[in-house]
Amino acid sequence: MVKPKTRRDQNREARRAAIVSAAREAFLEHGYAATSMSTIATQLGGSKGTLWAYFPSKEELFAAVLDEVTSNFRQNLDDTLRPEREYHATLLDFAERFLRKMLDPDSIRLHRLIIGESGRFPEIGRLFYARGPQVVMERLSRYIAGRMEAGDLRSEDPLQAAMHLIQLIQTQQNLRLWGIISIPEPDEIRAHAEKALDLFDRAYAS
């Protein structure tokens, strides 16, 4: 039996969520290097000591922001990649959802932050990879491994196949990162997802 949360627990969770929300906007707006714990504490109207009680370091606070940014998509992966679903419809659904997530304005800002600052702060690159790309790659490769065992795809390295599919999908994201295109319309996203899956099938279909 789950123990009911006390008012103190609820207040603490609400305070933590407010800190993460403020930090998210600060990091995405100003970058990792230019965002200090003092700045976030001031923005929240509290002391730096209170902030440090929740997050002992800026790195841990940034990790919490990454968890918030990626949590919904990670939670939806298991529903999207259900093994009982028809193979082609499943991967098309994944490709569309993944592309929409990658083209989201906050995702674009986050990727620009990681690309721009991970050279000086490699720890943020590692944090981002562990909470985003690595999780997606592992879950997609497990699904692809199952489809290979079922005979829908040729027997190859499922992790490499997952990487290839993601790279095919991400070409649109690169154009957004470079400021070449704006957010595509839903029918454009679906058309790109279908093209990426078609190329993937040509390489891996049994």
PDB file of C-alpha atoms in Angstrom:
ATOM      1  CA  MET A   1       0.000   0.000   0.000  1.00  0.00           C
ATOM      2  CA  VAL A   2       1.335   3.382  -1.045  1.00  0.00           C
ATOM      3  CA  LYS A   3       1.669   5.767   1.873  1.00  0.00           C
ATOM      4  CA  PRO A   4      -0.250   9.032   1.276  1.00  0.00           C
ATOM      5  CA  LYS A   5       1.908  12.079   0.772  1.00  0.00           C
ATOM      6  CA  THR A   6       1.940  14.566   3.588  1.00  0.00           C
ATOM      7  CA  ARG A   7       1.456  18.283   3.037  1.00  0.00           C
ATOM      8  CA  ARG A   8       5.178  18.672   3.663  1.00  0.00           C
ATOM      9  CA  ASP A   9       5.957  16.125   0.944  1.00  0.00           C
ATOM     10  CA  GLN A  10       3.641  17.900  -1.475  1.00  0.00           C
ATOM     11  CA  ASN A  11       5.179  21.283  -0.719  1.00  0.00           C
ATOM     12  CA  ARG A  12       8.669  19.887  -1.192  1.00  0.00           C
ATOM     13  CA  GLU A  13       7.732  18.333  -4.553  1.00  0.00           C
ATOM     14  CA  ALA A  14       6.117  21.576  -5.676  1.00  0.00           C
ATOM     15  CA  ARG A  15       9.194  23.555  -4.655  1.00  0.00           C
ATOM     16  CA  ARG A  16      11.488  21.142  -6.484  1.00  0.00           C
ATOM     17  CA  ALA A  17       9.317  21.356  -9.616  1.00  0.00           C
ATOM     18  CA  ALA A  18       9.449  25.169  -9.468  1.00  0.00           C
ATOM     19  CA  ILE A  19      13.242  25.073  -9.211  1.00  0.00           C
ATOM     20  CA  VAL A  20      13.559  22.716 -12.181  1.00  0.00           C
ATOM     21  CA  SER A  21      11.145  24.812 -14.248  1.00  0.00           C
ATOM     22  CA  ALA A  22      13.068  28.030 -13.548  1.00  0.00           C
ATOM     23  CA  ALA A  23      16.389  26.307 -14.229  1.00  0.00           C
ATOM     24  CA  ARG A  24      15.094  24.878 -17.484  1.00  0.00           C
ATOM     25  CA  GLU A  25      14.231  28.303 -18.832  1.00  0.00           C
ATOM     26  CA  ALA A  26      17.492  29.792 -17.576  1.00  0.00           C
ATOM     27  CA  PHE A  27      19.656  27.083 -19.144  1.00  0.00           C
ATOM     28  CA  LEU A  28      17.808  27.125 -22.464  1.00  0.00           C
ATOM     29  CA  GLU A  29      17.781  30.922 -22.635  1.00  0.00           C
ATOM     30  CA  HIS A  30      21.308  31.726 -21.435  1.00  0.00           C
ATOM     31  CA  GLY A  31      23.265  28.482 -21.767  1.00  0.00           C
ATOM     32  CA  TYR A  32      25.008  26.309 -19.211  1.00  0.00           C
ATOM     33  CA  ALA A  33      28.072  28.455 -18.543  1.00  0.00           C
ATOM     34  CA  ALA A  34      26.142  31.717 -18.164  1.00  0.00           C
ATOM     35  CA  THR A  35      23.600  30.247 -15.754  1.00  0.00           C
ATOM     36  CA  SER A  36      24.624  30.227 -12.101  1.00  0.00           C
ATOM     37  CA  MET A  37      22.942  28.757  -9.056  1.00  0.00           C
ATOM     38  CA  SER A  38      22.830  32.267  -7.574  1.00  0.00           C
ATOM     39  CA  THR A  39      20.937  33.575 -10.591  1.00  0.00           C
ATOM     40  CA  ILE A  40      18.340  30.809 -10.335  1.00  0.00           C
ATOM     41  CA  ALA A  41      17.961  31.354  -6.575  1.00  0.00           C
ATOM     42  CA  THR A  42      17.414  35.064  -7.137  1.00  0.00           C
ATOM     43  CA  GLN A  43      14.847  34.365  -9.843  1.00  0.00           C
ATOM     44  CA  LEU A  44      12.947  32.095  -7.462  1.00  0.00           C
ATOM     45  CA  GLY A  45      13.066  34.658  -4.676  1.00  0.00           C
ATOM     46  CA  GLY A  46      14.795  32.354  -2.235  1.00  0.00           C
ATOM     47  CA  SER A  47      18.255  31.812  -0.823  1.00  0.00           C
ATOM     48  CA  LYS A  48      21.024  29.918  -2.521  1.00  0.00           C
ATOM     49  CA  GLY A  49      21.124  27.676   0.541  1.00  0.00           C
ATOM     50  CA  THR A  50      17.569  26.514  -0.139  1.00  0.00           C
ATOM     51  CA  LEU A  51      18.456  25.752  -3.751  1.00  0.00           C
ATOM     52  CA  TRP A  52      21.556  23.809  -2.712  1.00  0.00           C
ATOM     53  CA  ALA A  53      19.427  21.750  -0.309  1.00  0.00           C
ATOM     54  CA  TYR A  54      17.562  20.371  -3.320  1.00  0.00           C
ATOM     55  CA  PHE A  55      20.463  20.246  -5.790  1.00  0.00           C
ATOM     56  CA  PRO A  56      24.029  20.145  -4.411  1.00  0.00           C
ATOM     57  CA  SER A  57      25.545  21.192  -7.747  1.00  0.00           C
ATOM     58  CA  LYS A  58      24.684  22.894 -11.007  1.00  0.00           C
ATOM     59  CA  GLU A  59      25.404  19.612 -12.790  1.00  0.00           C
ATOM     60  CA  GLU A  60      22.745  17.803 -10.738  1.00  0.00           C
ATOM     61  CA  LEU A  61      20.263  20.581 -11.427  1.00  0.00           C
ATOM     62  CA  PHE A  62      20.994  20.366 -15.149  1.00  0.00           C
ATOM     63  CA  ALA A  63      20.451  16.587 -14.978  1.00  0.00           C
ATOM     64  CA  ALA A  64      17.023  17.219 -13.429  1.00  0.00           C
ATOM     65  CA  VAL A  65      16.198  19.623 -16.263  1.00  0.00           C
ATOM     66  CA  LEU A  66      17.197  16.973 -18.811  1.00  0.00           C
ATOM     67  CA  ASP A  67      14.964  14.452 -17.060  1.00  0.00           C
ATOM     68  CA  GLU A  68      12.042  16.861 -17.293  1.00  0.00           C
ATOM     69  CA  VAL A  69      12.668  17.672 -20.966  1.00  0.00           C
ATOM     70  CA  THR A  70      12.934  14.017 -22.004  1.00  0.00           C
ATOM     71  CA  SER A  71      10.607  12.247 -19.565  1.00  0.00           C
ATOM     72  CA  ASN A  72       7.353  12.280 -21.558  1.00  0.00           C
ATOM     73  CA  PHE A  73       8.986  11.002 -24.722  1.00  0.00           C
ATOM     74  CA  ARG A  74      10.843   8.261 -22.836  1.00  0.00           C
ATOM     75  CA  GLN A  75       7.622   7.171 -21.142  1.00  0.00           C
ATOM     76  CA  ASN A  76       5.828   7.011 -24.505  1.00  0.00           C
ATOM     77  CA  LEU A  77       8.493   4.805 -26.074  1.00  0.00           C
ATOM     78  CA  ASP A  78       7.251   1.599 -24.479  1.00  0.00           C
ATOM     79  CA  ASP A  79       3.710   2.299 -25.697  1.00  0.00           C
ATOM     80  CA  THR A  80       4.939   3.160 -29.185  1.00  0.00           C
ATOM     81  CA  LEU A  81       7.273   0.180 -29.590  1.00  0.00           C
ATOM     82  CA  ARG A  82       4.893  -2.566 -28.464  1.00  0.00           C
ATOM     83  CA  PRO A  83       5.955  -5.881 -30.017  1.00  0.00           C
ATOM     84  CA  GLU A  84       2.379  -6.946 -30.829  1.00  0.00           C
ATOM     85  CA  ARG A  85       1.828  -3.983 -33.156  1.00  0.00           C
ATOM     86  CA  GLU A  86       2.282  -4.311 -36.920  1.00  0.00           C
ATOM     87  CA  TYR A  87       5.918  -3.681 -37.756  1.00  0.00           C
ATOM     88  CA  HIS A  88       5.632  -0.961 -40.410  1.00  0.00           C
ATOM     89  CA  ALA A  89       2.931   1.021 -38.585  1.00  0.00           C
ATOM     90  CA  THR A  90       4.968   0.853 -35.382  1.00  0.00           C
ATOM     91  CA  LEU A  91       8.175   2.224 -36.888  1.00  0.00           C
ATOM     92  CA  LEU A  92       6.267   4.902 -38.793  1.00  0.00           C
ATOM     93  CA  ASP A  93       4.587   5.970 -35.545  1.00  0.00           C
ATOM     94  CA  PHE A  94       7.985   6.040 -33.834  1.00  0.00           C
ATOM     95  CA  ALA A  95       9.548   8.046 -36.668  1.00  0.00           C
ATOM     96  CA  GLU A  96       6.799  10.678 -36.564  1.00  0.00           C
ATOM     97  CA  ARG A  97       6.857  11.033 -32.780  1.00  0.00           C
ATOM     98  CA  PHE A  98      10.635  11.158 -32.690  1.00  0.00           C
ATOM     99  CA  LEU A  99      10.799  13.801 -35.416  1.00  0.00           C
ATOM    100  CA  ARG A 100       8.151  15.962 -33.739  1.00  0.00           C
ATOM    101  CA  LYS A 101      10.124  15.788 -30.505  1.00  0.00           C
ATOM    102  CA  MET A 102      13.400  16.651 -32.242  1.00  0.00           C
ATOM    103  CA  LEU A 103      11.827  19.655 -33.992  1.00  0.00           C
ATOM    104  CA  ASP A 104      10.188  21.024 -30.846  1.00  0.00           C
ATOM    105  CA  PRO A 105      11.545  24.527 -30.065  1.00  0.00           C
ATOM    106  CA  ASP A 106      12.846  23.491 -26.638  1.00  0.00           C
ATOM    107  CA  SER A 107      14.557  20.440 -28.149  1.00  0.00           C
ATOM    108  CA  ILE A 108      16.256  22.645 -30.708  1.00  0.00           C
ATOM    109  CA  ARG A 109      17.434  25.050 -27.991  1.00  0.00           C
ATOM    110  CA  LEU A 110      18.695  22.149 -25.903  1.00  0.00           C
ATOM    111  CA  HIS A 111      20.617  20.597 -28.775  1.00  0.00           C
ATOM    112  CA  ARG A 112      22.218  23.936 -29.599  1.00  0.00           C
ATOM    113  CA  LEU A 113      23.231  24.274 -25.953  1.00  0.00           C
ATOM    114  CA  ILE A 114      24.775  20.787 -25.871  1.00  0.00           C
ATOM    115  CA  ILE A 115      26.613  21.271 -29.169  1.00  0.00           C
ATOM    116  CA  GLY A 116      27.855  24.716 -28.203  1.00  0.00           C
ATOM    117  CA  GLU A 117      29.031  23.978 -24.669  1.00  0.00           C
ATOM    118  CA  SER A 118      29.898  20.279 -24.338  1.00  0.00           C
ATOM    119  CA  GLY A 119      33.423  21.012 -25.577  1.00  0.00           C
ATOM    120  CA  ARG A 120      34.086  23.093 -22.446  1.00  0.00           C
ATOM    121  CA  PHE A 121      31.744  21.105 -20.223  1.00  0.00           C
ATOM    122  CA  PRO A 122      31.868  17.464 -21.375  1.00  0.00           C
ATOM    123  CA  GLU A 123      29.814  16.421 -18.374  1.00  0.00           C
ATOM    124  CA  ILE A 124      26.675  17.969 -19.872  1.00  0.00           C
ATOM    125  CA  GLY A 125      27.193  16.004 -23.075  1.00  0.00           C
ATOM    126  CA  ARG A 126      27.412  12.783 -21.068  1.00  0.00           C
ATOM    127  CA  LEU A 127      24.322  13.683 -19.031  1.00  0.00           C
ATOM    128  CA  PHE A 128      22.340  14.473 -22.155  1.00  0.00           C
ATOM    129  CA  TYR A 129      23.395  11.279 -23.925  1.00  0.00           C
ATOM    130  CA  ALA A 130      22.521   9.065 -20.955  1.00  0.00           C
ATOM    131  CA  ARG A 131      19.035  10.569 -20.520  1.00  0.00           C
ATOM    132  CA  GLY A 132      18.086  11.030 -24.165  1.00  0.00           C
ATOM    133  CA  PRO A 133      19.824   9.437 -27.161  1.00  0.00           C
ATOM    134  CA  GLN A 134      21.091   6.371 -25.301  1.00  0.00           C
ATOM    135  CA  VAL A 135      17.653   5.506 -23.911  1.00  0.00           C
ATOM    136  CA  VAL A 136      16.001   5.928 -27.309  1.00  0.00           C
ATOM    137  CA  MET A 137      18.694   3.893 -29.047  1.00  0.00           C
ATOM    138  CA  GLU A 138      18.509   1.030 -26.563  1.00  0.00           C
ATOM    139  CA  ARG A 139      14.717   0.747 -26.644  1.00  0.00           C
ATOM    140  CA  LEU A 140      14.533   1.026 -30.415  1.00  0.00           C
ATOM    141  CA  SER A 141      17.288  -1.571 -30.861  1.00  0.00           C
ATOM    142  CA  ARG A 142      15.417  -3.997 -28.568  1.00  0.00           C
ATOM    143  CA  TYR A 143      12.311  -3.588 -30.712  1.00  0.00           C
ATOM    144  CA  ILE A 144      14.288  -4.046 -33.931  1.00  0.00           C
ATOM    145  CA  ALA A 145      15.964  -7.160 -32.485  1.00  0.00           C
ATOM    146  CA  GLY A 146      12.500  -8.626 -31.937  1.00  0.00           C
ATOM    147  CA  ARG A 147      11.484  -7.821 -35.507  1.00  0.00           C
ATOM    148  CA  MET A 148      14.657  -9.488 -36.765  1.00  0.00           C
ATOM    149  CA  GLU A 149      13.837 -12.608 -34.771  1.00  0.00           C
ATOM    150  CA  ALA A 150      10.292 -12.532 -36.186  1.00  0.00           C
ATOM    151  CA  GLY A 151      11.636 -12.346 -39.744  1.00  0.00           C
ATOM    152  CA  ASP A 152      10.382  -8.853 -40.599  1.00  0.00           C
ATOM    153  CA  LEU A 153      13.969  -7.607 -40.910  1.00  0.00           C
ATOM    154  CA  ARG A 154      17.218  -9.204 -41.966  1.00  0.00           C
ATOM    155  CA  SER A 155      19.371 -10.499 -39.141  1.00  0.00           C
ATOM    156  CA  GLU A 156      21.931  -7.757 -38.562  1.00  0.00           C
ATOM    157  CA  ASP A 157      23.280  -5.793 -35.593  1.00  0.00           C
ATOM    158  CA  PRO A 158      20.059  -4.305 -34.107  1.00  0.00           C
ATOM    159  CA  LEU A 159      21.891  -1.410 -32.429  1.00  0.00           C
ATOM    160  CA  GLN A 160      23.516  -0.382 -35.691  1.00  0.00           C
ATOM    161  CA  ALA A 161      20.148  -0.673 -37.454  1.00  0.00           C
ATOM    162  CA  ALA A 162      18.564   1.560 -34.808  1.00  0.00           C
ATOM    163  CA  MET A 163      21.331   4.121 -35.298  1.00  0.00           C
ATOM    164  CA  HIS A 164      20.766   4.105 -39.058  1.00  0.00           C
ATOM    165  CA  LEU A 165      17.022   4.671 -38.702  1.00  0.00           C
ATOM    166  CA  ILE A 166      17.512   7.534 -36.246  1.00  0.00           C
ATOM    167  CA  GLN A 167      20.092   9.155 -38.527  1.00  0.00           C
ATOM    168  CA  LEU A 168      17.654   8.982 -41.441  1.00  0.00           C
ATOM    169  CA  ILE A 169      14.948  10.634 -39.346  1.00  0.00           C
ATOM    170  CA  GLN A 170      17.250  13.342 -37.954  1.00  0.00           C
ATOM    171  CA  THR A 171      18.160  14.975 -41.270  1.00  0.00           C
ATOM    172  CA  GLN A 172      15.236  17.402 -40.796  1.00  0.00           C
ATOM    173  CA  GLN A 173      16.486  18.300 -37.336  1.00  0.00           C
ATOM    174  CA  ASN A 174      19.840  19.346 -38.743  1.00  0.00           C
ATOM    175  CA  LEU A 175      18.107  21.797 -41.074  1.00  0.00           C
ATOM    176  CA  ARG A 176      16.231  23.254 -38.071  1.00  0.00           C
ATOM    177  CA  LEU A 177      19.426  23.498 -36.012  1.00  0.00           C
ATOM    178  CA  TRP A 178      21.098  25.454 -38.801  1.00  0.00           C
ATOM    179  CA  GLY A 179      18.081  27.768 -39.205  1.00  0.00           C
ATOM    180  CA  ILE A 180      17.376  26.579 -42.753  1.00  0.00           C
ATOM    181  CA  ILE A 181      13.755  25.573 -42.174  1.00  0.00           C
ATOM    182  CA  SER A 182      10.979  26.398 -39.725  1.00  0.00           C
ATOM    183  CA  ILE A 183       8.883  23.738 -37.988  1.00  0.00           C
ATOM    184  CA  PRO A 184       7.357  21.578 -40.762  1.00  0.00           C
ATOM    185  CA  GLU A 185       3.624  21.019 -41.041  1.00  0.00           C
ATOM    186  CA  PRO A 186       2.232  17.658 -39.836  1.00  0.00           C
ATOM    187  CA  ASP A 187       1.905  16.328 -43.390  1.00  0.00           C
ATOM    188  CA  GLU A 188       5.545  17.268 -44.071  1.00  0.00           C
ATOM    189  CA  ILE A 189       6.661  15.457 -40.920  1.00  0.00           C
ATOM    190  CA  ARG A 190       4.738  12.349 -41.938  1.00  0.00           C
ATOM    191  CA  ALA A 191       6.160  12.482 -45.477  1.00  0.00           C
ATOM    192  CA  HIS A 192       9.709  12.697 -44.107  1.00  0.00           C
ATOM    193  CA  ALA A 193       9.040   9.850 -41.669  1.00  0.00           C
ATOM    194  CA  GLU A 194       7.695   7.696 -44.507  1.00  0.00           C
ATOM    195  CA  LYS A 195      10.750   8.449 -46.655  1.00  0.00           C
ATOM    196  CA  ALA A 196      13.126   7.604 -43.816  1.00  0.00           C
ATOM    197  CA  LEU A 197      11.325   4.316 -43.184  1.00  0.00           C
ATOM    198  CA  ASP A 198      11.318   3.488 -46.899  1.00  0.00           C
ATOM    199  CA  LEU A 199      15.099   3.912 -47.045  1.00  0.00           C
ATOM    200  CA  PHE A 200      15.455   1.866 -43.855  1.00  0.00           C
ATOM    201  CA  ASP A 201      13.347  -0.942 -45.350  1.00  0.00           C
ATOM    202  CA  ARG A 202      15.486  -1.005 -48.468  1.00  0.00           C
ATOM    203  CA  ALA A 203      18.512  -1.646 -46.311  1.00  0.00           C
ATOM    204  CA  TYR A 204      17.039  -4.040 -43.736  1.00  0.00           C
ATOM    205  CA  ALA A 205      13.769  -5.600 -44.968  1.00  0.00           C
ATOM    206  CA  SER A 206      13.954  -9.374 -45.197  1.00  0.00           C
TER     207      SER A 206
END
